[in-house]
Tab-separated table of C-alpha atoms in Angstrom:
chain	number	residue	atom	x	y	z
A	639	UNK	CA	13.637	190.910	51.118
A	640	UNK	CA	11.360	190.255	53.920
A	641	UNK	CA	11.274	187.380	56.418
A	642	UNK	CA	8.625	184.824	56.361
A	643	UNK	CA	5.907	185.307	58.663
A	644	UNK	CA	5.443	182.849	60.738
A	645	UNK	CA	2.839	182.609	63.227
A	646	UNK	CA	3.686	183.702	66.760
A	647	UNK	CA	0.829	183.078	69.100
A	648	UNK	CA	1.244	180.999	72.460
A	649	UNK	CA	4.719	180.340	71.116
A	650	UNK	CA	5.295	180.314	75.470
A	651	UNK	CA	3.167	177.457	76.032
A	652	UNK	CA	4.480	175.074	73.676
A	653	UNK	CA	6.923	172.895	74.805
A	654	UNK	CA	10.397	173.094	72.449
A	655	UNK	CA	10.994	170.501	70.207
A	656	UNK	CA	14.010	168.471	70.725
A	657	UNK	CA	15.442	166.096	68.307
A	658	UNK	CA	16.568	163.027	70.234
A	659	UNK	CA	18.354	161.773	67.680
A	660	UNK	CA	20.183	164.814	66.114
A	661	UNK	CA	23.724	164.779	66.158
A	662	UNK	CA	25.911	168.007	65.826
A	663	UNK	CA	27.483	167.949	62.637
A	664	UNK	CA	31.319	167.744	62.564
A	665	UNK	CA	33.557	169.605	60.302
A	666	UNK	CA	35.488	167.766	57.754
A	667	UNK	CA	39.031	166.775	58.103
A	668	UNK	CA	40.881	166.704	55.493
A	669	UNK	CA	44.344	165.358	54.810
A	670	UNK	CA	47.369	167.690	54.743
A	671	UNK	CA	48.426	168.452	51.663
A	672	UNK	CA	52.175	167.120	50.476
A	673	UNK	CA	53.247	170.573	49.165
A	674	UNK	CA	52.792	174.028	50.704
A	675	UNK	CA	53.704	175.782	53.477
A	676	UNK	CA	51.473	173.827	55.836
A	677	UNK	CA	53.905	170.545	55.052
A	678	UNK	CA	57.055	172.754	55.559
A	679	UNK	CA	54.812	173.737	59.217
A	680	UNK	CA	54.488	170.000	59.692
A	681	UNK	CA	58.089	168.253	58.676
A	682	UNK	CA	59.744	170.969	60.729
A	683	UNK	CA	57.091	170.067	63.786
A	684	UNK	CA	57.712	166.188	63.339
A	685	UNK	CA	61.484	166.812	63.184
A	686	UNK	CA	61.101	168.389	66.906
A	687	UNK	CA	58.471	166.131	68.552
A	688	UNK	CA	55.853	163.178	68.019
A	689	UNK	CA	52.540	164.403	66.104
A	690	UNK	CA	49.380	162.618	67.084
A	691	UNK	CA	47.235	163.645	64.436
A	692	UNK	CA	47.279	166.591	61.892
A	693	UNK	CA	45.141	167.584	59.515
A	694	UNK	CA	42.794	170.746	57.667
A	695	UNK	CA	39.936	172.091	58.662
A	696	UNK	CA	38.326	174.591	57.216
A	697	UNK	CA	41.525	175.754	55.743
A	698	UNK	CA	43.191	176.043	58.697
A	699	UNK	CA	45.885	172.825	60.165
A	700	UNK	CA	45.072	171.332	63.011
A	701	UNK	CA	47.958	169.322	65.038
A	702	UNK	CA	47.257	167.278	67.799
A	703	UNK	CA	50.404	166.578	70.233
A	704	UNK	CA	51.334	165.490	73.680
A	705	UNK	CA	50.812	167.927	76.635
A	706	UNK	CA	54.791	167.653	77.267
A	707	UNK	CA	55.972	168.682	73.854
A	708	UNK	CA	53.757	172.077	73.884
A	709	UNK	CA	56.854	174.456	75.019
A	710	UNK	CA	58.808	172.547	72.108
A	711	UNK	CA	55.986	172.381	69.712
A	712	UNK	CA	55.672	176.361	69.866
A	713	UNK	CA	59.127	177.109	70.116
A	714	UNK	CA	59.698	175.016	67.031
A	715	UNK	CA	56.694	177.196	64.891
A	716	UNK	CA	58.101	179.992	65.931
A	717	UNK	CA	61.442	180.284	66.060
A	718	UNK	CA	61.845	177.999	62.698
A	719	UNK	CA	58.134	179.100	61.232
A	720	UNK	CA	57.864	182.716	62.481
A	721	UNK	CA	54.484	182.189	64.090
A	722	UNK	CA	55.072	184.889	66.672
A	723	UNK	CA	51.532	185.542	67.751
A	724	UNK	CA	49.594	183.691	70.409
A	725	UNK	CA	45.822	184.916	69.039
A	726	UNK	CA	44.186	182.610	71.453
A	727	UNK	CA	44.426	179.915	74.182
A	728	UNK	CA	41.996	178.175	76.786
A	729	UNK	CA	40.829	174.798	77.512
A	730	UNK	CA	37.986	173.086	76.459
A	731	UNK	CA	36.333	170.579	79.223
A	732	UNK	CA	35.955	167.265	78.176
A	733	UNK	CA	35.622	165.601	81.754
A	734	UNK	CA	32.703	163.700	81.616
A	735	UNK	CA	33.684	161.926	78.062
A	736	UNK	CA	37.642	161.754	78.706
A	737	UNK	CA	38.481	162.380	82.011
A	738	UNK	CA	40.219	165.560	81.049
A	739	UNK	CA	40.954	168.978	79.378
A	740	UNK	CA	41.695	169.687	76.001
A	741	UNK	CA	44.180	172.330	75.696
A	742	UNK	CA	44.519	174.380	72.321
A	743	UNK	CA	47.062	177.734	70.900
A	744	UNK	CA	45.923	179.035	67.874
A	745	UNK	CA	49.130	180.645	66.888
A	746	UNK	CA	49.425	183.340	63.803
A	747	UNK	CA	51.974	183.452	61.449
A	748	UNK	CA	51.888	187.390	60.493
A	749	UNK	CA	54.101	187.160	57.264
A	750	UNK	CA	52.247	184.892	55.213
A	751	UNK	CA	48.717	185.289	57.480
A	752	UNK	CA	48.206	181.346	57.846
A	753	UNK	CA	47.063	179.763	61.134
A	754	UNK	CA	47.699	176.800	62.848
A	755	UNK	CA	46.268	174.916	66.344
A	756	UNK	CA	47.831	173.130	68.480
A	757	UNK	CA	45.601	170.573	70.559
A	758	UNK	CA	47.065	168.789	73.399
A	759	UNK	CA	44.829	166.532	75.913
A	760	UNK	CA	45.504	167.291	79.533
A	761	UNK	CA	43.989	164.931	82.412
A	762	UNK	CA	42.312	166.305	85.100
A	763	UNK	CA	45.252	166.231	87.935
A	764	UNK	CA	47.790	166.965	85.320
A	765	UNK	CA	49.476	170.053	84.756
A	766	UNK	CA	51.159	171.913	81.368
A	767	UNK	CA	53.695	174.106	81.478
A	768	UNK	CA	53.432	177.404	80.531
A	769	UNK	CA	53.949	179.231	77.494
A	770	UNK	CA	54.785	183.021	78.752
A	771	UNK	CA	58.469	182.744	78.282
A	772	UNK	CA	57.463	182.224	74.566
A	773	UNK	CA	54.306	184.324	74.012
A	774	UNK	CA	53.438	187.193	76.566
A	775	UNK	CA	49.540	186.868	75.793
A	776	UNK	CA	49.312	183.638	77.160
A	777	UNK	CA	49.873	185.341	80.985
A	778	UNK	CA	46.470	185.975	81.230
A	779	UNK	CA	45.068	183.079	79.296
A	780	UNK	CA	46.701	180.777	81.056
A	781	UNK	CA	45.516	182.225	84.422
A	782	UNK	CA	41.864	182.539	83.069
A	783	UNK	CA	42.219	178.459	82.452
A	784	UNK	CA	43.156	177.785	86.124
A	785	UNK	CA	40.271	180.159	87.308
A	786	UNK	CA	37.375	179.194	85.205
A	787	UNK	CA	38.432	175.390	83.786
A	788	UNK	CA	40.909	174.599	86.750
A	789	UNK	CA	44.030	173.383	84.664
A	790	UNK	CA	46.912	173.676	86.528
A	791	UNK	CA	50.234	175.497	84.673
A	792	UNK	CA	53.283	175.205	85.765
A	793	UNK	CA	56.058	178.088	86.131
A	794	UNK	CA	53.603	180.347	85.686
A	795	UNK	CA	54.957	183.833	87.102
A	796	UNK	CA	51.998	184.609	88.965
A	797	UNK	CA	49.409	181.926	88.797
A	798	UNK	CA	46.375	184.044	90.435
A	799	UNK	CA	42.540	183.742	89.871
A	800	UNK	CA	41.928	186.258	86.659
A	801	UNK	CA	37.833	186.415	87.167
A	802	UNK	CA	36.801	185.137	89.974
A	803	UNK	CA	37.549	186.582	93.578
A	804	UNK	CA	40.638	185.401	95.066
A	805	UNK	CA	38.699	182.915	98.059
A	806	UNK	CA	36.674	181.580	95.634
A	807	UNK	CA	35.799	178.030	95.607
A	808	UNK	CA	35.455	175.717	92.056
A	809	UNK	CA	35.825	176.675	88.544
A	810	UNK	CA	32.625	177.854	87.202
A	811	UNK	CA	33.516	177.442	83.527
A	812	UNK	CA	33.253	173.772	84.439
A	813	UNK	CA	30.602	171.430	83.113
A	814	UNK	CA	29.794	169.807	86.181
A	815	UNK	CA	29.511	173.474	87.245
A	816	UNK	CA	25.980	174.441	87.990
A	817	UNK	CA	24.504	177.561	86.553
A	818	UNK	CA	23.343	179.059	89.507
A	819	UNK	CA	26.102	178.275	91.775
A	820	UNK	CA	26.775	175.437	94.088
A	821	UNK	CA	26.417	176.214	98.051
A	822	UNK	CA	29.427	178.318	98.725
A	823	UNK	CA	28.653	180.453	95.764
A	824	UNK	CA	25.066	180.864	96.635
A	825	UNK	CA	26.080	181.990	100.155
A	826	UNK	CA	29.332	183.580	99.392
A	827	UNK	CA	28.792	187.811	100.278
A	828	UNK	CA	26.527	186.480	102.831
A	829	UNK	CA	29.341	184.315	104.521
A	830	UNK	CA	31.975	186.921	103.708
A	831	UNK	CA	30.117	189.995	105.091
A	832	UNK	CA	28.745	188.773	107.839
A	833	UNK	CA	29.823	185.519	108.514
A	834	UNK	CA	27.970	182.163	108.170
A	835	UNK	CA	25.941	183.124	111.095
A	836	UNK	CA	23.643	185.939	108.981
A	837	UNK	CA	22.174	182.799	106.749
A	838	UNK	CA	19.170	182.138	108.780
A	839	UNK	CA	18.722	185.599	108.801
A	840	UNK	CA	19.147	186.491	105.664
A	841	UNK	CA	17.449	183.837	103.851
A	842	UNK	CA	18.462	181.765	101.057
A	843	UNK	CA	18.480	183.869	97.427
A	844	UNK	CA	14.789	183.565	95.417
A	845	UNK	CA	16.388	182.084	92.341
A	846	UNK	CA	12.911	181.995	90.981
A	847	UNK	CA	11.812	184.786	88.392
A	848	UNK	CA	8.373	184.103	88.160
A	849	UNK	CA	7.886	183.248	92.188
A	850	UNK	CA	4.832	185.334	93.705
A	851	UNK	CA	5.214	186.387	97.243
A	852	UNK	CA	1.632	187.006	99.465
A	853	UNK	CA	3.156	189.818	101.204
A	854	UNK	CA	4.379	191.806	98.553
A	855	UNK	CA	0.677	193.805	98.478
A	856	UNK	CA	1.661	194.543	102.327
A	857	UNK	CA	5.407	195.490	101.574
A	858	UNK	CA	4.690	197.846	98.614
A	859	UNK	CA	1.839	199.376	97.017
A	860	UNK	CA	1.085	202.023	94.615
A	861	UNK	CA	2.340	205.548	94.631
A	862	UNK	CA	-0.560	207.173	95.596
A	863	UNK	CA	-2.208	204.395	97.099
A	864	UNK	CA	-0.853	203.611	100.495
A	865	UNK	CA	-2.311	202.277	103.233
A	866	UNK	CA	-0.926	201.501	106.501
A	867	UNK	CA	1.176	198.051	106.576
A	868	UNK	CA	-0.119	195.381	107.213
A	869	UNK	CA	-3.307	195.572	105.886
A	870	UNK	CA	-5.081	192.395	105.179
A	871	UNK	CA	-5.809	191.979	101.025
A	872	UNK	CA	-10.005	191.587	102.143
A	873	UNK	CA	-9.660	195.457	103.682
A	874	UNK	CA	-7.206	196.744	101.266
A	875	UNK	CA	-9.917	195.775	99.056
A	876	UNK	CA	-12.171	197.619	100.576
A	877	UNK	CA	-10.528	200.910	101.217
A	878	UNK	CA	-10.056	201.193	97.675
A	879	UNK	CA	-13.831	200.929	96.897
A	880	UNK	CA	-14.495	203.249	99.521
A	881	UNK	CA	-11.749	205.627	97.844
A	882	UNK	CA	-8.937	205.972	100.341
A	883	UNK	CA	-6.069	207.659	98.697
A	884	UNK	CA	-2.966	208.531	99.626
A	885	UNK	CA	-2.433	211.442	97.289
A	886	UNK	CA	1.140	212.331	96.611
A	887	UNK	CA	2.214	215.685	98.272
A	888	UNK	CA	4.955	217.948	96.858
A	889	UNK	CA	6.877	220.247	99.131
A	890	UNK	CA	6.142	223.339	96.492
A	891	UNK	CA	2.287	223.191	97.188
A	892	UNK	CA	2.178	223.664	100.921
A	893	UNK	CA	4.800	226.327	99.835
A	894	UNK	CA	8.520	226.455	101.039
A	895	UNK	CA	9.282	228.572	104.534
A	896	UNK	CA	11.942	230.828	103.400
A	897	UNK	CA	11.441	230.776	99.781
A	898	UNK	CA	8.293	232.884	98.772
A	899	UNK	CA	6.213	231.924	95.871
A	900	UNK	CA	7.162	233.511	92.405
A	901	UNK	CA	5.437	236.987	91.791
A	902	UNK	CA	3.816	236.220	88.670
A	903	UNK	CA	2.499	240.190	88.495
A	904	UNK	CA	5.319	242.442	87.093
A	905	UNK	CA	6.018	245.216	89.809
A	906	UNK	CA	5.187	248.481	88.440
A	907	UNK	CA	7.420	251.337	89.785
A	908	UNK	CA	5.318	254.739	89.796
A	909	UNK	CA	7.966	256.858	88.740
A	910	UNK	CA	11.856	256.433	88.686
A	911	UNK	CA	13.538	256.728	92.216
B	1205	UNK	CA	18.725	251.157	90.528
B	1206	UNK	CA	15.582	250.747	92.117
B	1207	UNK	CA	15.397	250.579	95.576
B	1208	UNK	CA	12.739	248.279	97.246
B	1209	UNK	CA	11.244	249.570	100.276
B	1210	UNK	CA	11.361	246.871	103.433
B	1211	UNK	CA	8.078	247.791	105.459
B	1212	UNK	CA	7.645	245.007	108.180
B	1213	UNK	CA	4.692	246.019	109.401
B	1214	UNK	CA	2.866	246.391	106.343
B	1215	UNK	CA	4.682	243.459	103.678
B	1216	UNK	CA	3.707	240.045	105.883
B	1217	UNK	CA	4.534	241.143	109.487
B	1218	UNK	CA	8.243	240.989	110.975
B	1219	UNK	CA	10.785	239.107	109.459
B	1220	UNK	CA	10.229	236.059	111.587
B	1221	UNK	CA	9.927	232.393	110.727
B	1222	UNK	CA	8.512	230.204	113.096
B	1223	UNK	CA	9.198	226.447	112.673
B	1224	UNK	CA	10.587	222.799	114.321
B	1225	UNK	CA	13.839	221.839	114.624
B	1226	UNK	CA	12.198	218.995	112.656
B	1227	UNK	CA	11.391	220.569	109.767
B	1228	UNK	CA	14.363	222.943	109.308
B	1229	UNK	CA	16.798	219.775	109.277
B	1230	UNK	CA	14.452	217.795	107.244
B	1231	UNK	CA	14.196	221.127	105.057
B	1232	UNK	CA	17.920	221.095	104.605
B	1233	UNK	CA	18.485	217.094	104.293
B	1234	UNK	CA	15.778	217.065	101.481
B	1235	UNK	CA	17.090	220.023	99.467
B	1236	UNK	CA	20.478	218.375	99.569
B	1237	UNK	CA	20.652	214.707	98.904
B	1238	UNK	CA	24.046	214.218	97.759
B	1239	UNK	CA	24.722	210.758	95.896
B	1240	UNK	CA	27.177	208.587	95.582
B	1241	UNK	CA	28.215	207.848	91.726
B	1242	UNK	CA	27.803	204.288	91.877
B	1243	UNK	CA	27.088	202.976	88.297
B	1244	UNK	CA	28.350	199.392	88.160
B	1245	UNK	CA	26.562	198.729	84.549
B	1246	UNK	CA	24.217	199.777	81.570
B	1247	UNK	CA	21.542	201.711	84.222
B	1248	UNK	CA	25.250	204.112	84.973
B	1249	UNK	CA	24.120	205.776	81.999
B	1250	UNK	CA	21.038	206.386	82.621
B	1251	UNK	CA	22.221	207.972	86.124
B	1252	UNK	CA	24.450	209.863	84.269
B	1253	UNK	CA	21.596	211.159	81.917
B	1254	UNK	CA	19.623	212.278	85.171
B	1255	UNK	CA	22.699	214.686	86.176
B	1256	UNK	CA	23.199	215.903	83.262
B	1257	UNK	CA	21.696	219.609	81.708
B	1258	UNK	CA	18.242	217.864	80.126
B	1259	UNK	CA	17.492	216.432	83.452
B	1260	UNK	CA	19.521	218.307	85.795
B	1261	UNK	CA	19.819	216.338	89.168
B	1262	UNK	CA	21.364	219.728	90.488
B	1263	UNK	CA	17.326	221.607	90.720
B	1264	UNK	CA	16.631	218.941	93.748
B	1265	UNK	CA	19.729	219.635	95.041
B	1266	UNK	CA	21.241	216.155	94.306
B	1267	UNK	CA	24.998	216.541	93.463
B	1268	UNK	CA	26.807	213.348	92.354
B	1269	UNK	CA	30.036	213.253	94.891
B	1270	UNK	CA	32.673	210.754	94.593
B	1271	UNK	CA	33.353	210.229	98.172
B	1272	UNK	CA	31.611	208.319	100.614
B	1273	UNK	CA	31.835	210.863	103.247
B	1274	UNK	CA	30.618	212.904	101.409
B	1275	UNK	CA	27.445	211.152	100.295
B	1276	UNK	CA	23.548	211.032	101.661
B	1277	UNK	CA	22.350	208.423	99.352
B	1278	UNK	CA	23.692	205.731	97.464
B	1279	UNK	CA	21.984	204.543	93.807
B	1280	UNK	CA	23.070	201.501	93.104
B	1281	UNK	CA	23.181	201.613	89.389
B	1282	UNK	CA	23.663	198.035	87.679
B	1283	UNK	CA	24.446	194.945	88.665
B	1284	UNK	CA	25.865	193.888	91.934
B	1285	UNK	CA	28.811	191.029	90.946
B	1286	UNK	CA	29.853	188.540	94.385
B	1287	UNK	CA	33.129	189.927	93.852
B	1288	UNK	CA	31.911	193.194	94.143
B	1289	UNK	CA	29.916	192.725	97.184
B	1290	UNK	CA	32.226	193.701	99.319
B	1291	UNK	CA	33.095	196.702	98.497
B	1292	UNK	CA	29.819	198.109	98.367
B	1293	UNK	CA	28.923	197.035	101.951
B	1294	UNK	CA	32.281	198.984	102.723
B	1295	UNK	CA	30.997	202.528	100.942
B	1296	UNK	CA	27.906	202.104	102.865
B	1297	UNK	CA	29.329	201.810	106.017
B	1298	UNK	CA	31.480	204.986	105.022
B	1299	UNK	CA	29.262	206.921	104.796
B	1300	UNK	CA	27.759	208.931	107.049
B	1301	UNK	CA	24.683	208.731	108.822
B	1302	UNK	CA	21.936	209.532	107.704
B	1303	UNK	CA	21.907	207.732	104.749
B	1304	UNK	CA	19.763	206.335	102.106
B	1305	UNK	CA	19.914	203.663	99.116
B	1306	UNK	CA	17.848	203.852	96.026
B	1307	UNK	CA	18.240	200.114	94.148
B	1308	UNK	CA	18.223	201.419	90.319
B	1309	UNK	CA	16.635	198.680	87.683
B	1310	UNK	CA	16.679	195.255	87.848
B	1311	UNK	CA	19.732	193.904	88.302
B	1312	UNK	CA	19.973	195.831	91.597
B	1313	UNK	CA	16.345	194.613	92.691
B	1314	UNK	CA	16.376	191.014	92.388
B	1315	UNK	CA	19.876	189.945	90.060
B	1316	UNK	CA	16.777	190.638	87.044
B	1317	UNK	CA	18.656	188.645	84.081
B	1318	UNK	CA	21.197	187.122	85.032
B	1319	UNK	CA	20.522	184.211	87.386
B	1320	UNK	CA	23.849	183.137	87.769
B	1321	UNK	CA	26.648	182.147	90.191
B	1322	UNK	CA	28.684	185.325	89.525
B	1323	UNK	CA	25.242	187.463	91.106
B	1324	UNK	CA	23.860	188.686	93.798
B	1325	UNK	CA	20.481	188.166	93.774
B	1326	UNK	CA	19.252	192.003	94.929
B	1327	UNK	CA	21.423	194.164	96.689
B	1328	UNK	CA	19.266	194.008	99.592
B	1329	UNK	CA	20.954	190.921	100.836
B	1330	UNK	CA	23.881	193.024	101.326
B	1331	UNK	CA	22.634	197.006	102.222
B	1332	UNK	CA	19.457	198.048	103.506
B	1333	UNK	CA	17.156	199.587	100.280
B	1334	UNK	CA	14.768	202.972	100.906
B	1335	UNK	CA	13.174	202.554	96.788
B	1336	UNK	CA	13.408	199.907	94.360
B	1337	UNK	CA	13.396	201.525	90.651
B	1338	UNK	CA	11.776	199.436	88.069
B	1339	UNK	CA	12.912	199.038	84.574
B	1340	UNK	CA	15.907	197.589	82.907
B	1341	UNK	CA	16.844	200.340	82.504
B	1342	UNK	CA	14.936	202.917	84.248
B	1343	UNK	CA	14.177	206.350	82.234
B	1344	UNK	CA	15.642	209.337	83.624
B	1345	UNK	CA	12.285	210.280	84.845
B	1346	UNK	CA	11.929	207.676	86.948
B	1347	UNK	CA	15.374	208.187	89.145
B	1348	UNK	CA	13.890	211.443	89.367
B	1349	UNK	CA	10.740	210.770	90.701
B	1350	UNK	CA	12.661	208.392	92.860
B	1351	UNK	CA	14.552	211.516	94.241
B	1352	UNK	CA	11.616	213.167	94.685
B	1353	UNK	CA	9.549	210.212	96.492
B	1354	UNK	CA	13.423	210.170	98.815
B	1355	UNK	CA	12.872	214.134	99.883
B	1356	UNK	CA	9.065	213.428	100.503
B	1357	UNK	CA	10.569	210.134	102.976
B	1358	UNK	CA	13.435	212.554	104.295
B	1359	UNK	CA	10.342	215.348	105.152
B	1360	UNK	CA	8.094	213.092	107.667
B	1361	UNK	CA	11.312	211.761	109.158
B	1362	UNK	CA	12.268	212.462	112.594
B	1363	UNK	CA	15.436	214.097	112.261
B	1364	UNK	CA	16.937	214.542	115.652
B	1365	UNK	CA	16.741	210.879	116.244
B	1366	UNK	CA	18.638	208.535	115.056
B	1367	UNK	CA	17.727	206.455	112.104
B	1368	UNK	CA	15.794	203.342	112.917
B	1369	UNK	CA	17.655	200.290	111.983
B	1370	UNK	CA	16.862	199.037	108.921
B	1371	UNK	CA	17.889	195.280	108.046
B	1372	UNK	CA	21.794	195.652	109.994
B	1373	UNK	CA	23.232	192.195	110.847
């Protein structure tokens, strides 16, 4: 089957088209079932600790709970559920809407293959406590939160940046976070290498792709084509009508001292010494 | 076995050859520009490929070595992460003078893709740069022209004096 063609030409100079008024579309959420082994998951949760919300999506249950419960919550599915694997845990940033993180362990249960995910809502100055003791994947999870997102964990055996260098300042996997780094991370080998006084002469970084630069005929030219630096663009001009090339020389053609040229004529011996 | 006859007077006169101190050291420098393995990313291969038998880094006399000390020039192969910064201004200031830098594709040159807080933007903020390699990634060919354009630099050097300074803070 082959693609559609669709024309391709200019497709640079149009502007994209945004829908102002599209909205992403959410997946359904549907109730939890009263039989199965996802209701046995939930009365055996609800038994330990207060569930906020639970329900299925896209086959999978979804349980939302309070940040304190979470070492209960998991010790609960696994211990009583056998959920022993931690397949995945980070934080998702939801500062600018809610003032806060939300937290989520998608947990496996490897007998019967069914997943669930916890969801807890963190706020910005408040910390969760860590799930090592209970799942040894979530060491470096949980540190890759507090580097990149910033959510604090308690007892945490060695809470340490995972990513990011050690002095680093911020936590880029922030929203608020720009791109292209704020000021510390635009200037941050130039600071540590040679101190804050090398940024005047250094320069700031040319964070612009497309940005021409005047001097870059002085500063480089083509192989072949030199001319001394610093030559204005009117003469440059000029010396190439007039044919001024700079042709590239290879050590072999001026020939090597103390390595002689290959014989290319055979040496014919006269007779046999 | 044949036995060649050495008759100074008549094969090329005596077995004299007169030259600078210049060239000989430039001579030798050229024919032996060690480098430093320094493939950070994707153009690492690409070095590789240049060392290896189809290429063969070894007929200009450039053996990878994977000591500073040890090393005349460095290629910076890949991209140059903040985090990483540091270390590479370290190797260069390991290794021994004189030195070189070839800045391998675009990621070395400028940061090329990825405009981002994690990269720094050209390693020439960081180490001074003899030859800025094009492509992403550069053929092969091109790190070996590269070497070749570095022996031609090494040849009109002045070799008993020391190496201007380049860009040193």
């Amino acid at each position: 089957m082959m693609r559609p063609y669709t024309p391709k030409d200019n497709v640079q100079a149009k502007a994209y088209y945004t829908d102002r008024f599209w909205v992403a579309p959410r997946i359904a959420e549907e109730p939890v079932p009263k039989e199965g082994i996802y209701a046995e998951d939930l009365d055996a949760l609800s038994a330990k600790c207060k569930v906020l919300k639970a329900y299925i999506q896209r086959g999978q249950l979804v349980i939302h709970i309070d940040p304190k419960d979470n070492i209960t919550a998991l010790k609960t599915l696994k211990e009583e559920r056998w959920y022993e694997m931690l397949s995945e845990m980070s934080a998702v940033d939801f500062l600018a809407e809610r003032g806060g993180f939300e937290v989520f362990y998608q947990i496996l249960n490897l007998n019967t293959a069914q997943r669930i995910r916890i969801k807890c809502f963190v706020d910005e100055n408040e910390a969760i406590e860590s799930v090592n003791p209970l799942y040894r994947s979530a060491d470096w999870a949980e540190r890759e939160m507090w580097d990149l997102m910033g959510v604090k964990v308690n007892n945490h055996p060695y809470l340490k940046r995972l990513i990011m260098p050690d002095d680093w300042e911020g936590h880029p996997l922030r929203k608020t976070y720009p791109l292209e780094g704020d000021e510390f991370a635009q200037w941050y080998e130039v600071d540590k290498i040679f101190g804050k006084e090398a940024r005047d002469i250094i320069g700031p970084e040319n964070r612009d792709p497309a940005r021409i630069d005047r001097y870059d005929t002085e500063r480089f030219a083509r192989l072949g084509h030199e001319v001394p630096r610093g030559t204005p663009p009117e003469e440059l001009k000029k010396l190439e009508e007039e044919g001024v090339v700079t042709p590239v020389r290879y050590q072999e053609e001026e020939g090597v001292f103390l390595v002689k040229d290959l014989n290319e004529e055979p040496k014919v011996l006269d007779k046999r010494k | 076995m044949a036995q060649h006859q050495v008759n100074y007077t008549q094969s090329g006169g005596l077995p004299v050859a007169l030259t600078t101190v210049d060239k000989i050291l430039n001579w030798g420098r050229s024919n032996s520009v060690w480098a430093l393995t320094y493939g950070l990313a994707c153009c690492a291969i690409e070095m590789m490929a240049s060392g290896a038998s189809r290429y063969d880094f070894d007929r200009f006399g450039t053996i990878f070595r994977a000591s500073p000390r040890q090393a005349d020039v460095m290629i910076v192969a890949g991209t140059l992460t903040k985090k990483h910064s540091e270390f590479i201004r370290r190797l260069y200031d390991q290794m021994t003078e004189p030195k070189w830098v070839i800045s391998m594709g675009s990621c070395a040159n400028t940061g090329g893709m990825f405009n981002t807080y994690a990269t720094v933007q050209g390693v020439d903020r960081i180490i001074p740069v003899d030859m800025y390699l094009p492509g992403c990634a550069p053929r092969p060919e091109t790190l070996q022209y590269a070497v070749m354009l570095l022996q031609q630099k090494i040849r009109k050097e002045s070799a008993n004096k020391s190496q201007k300074p380049k860009r040193l803070v």
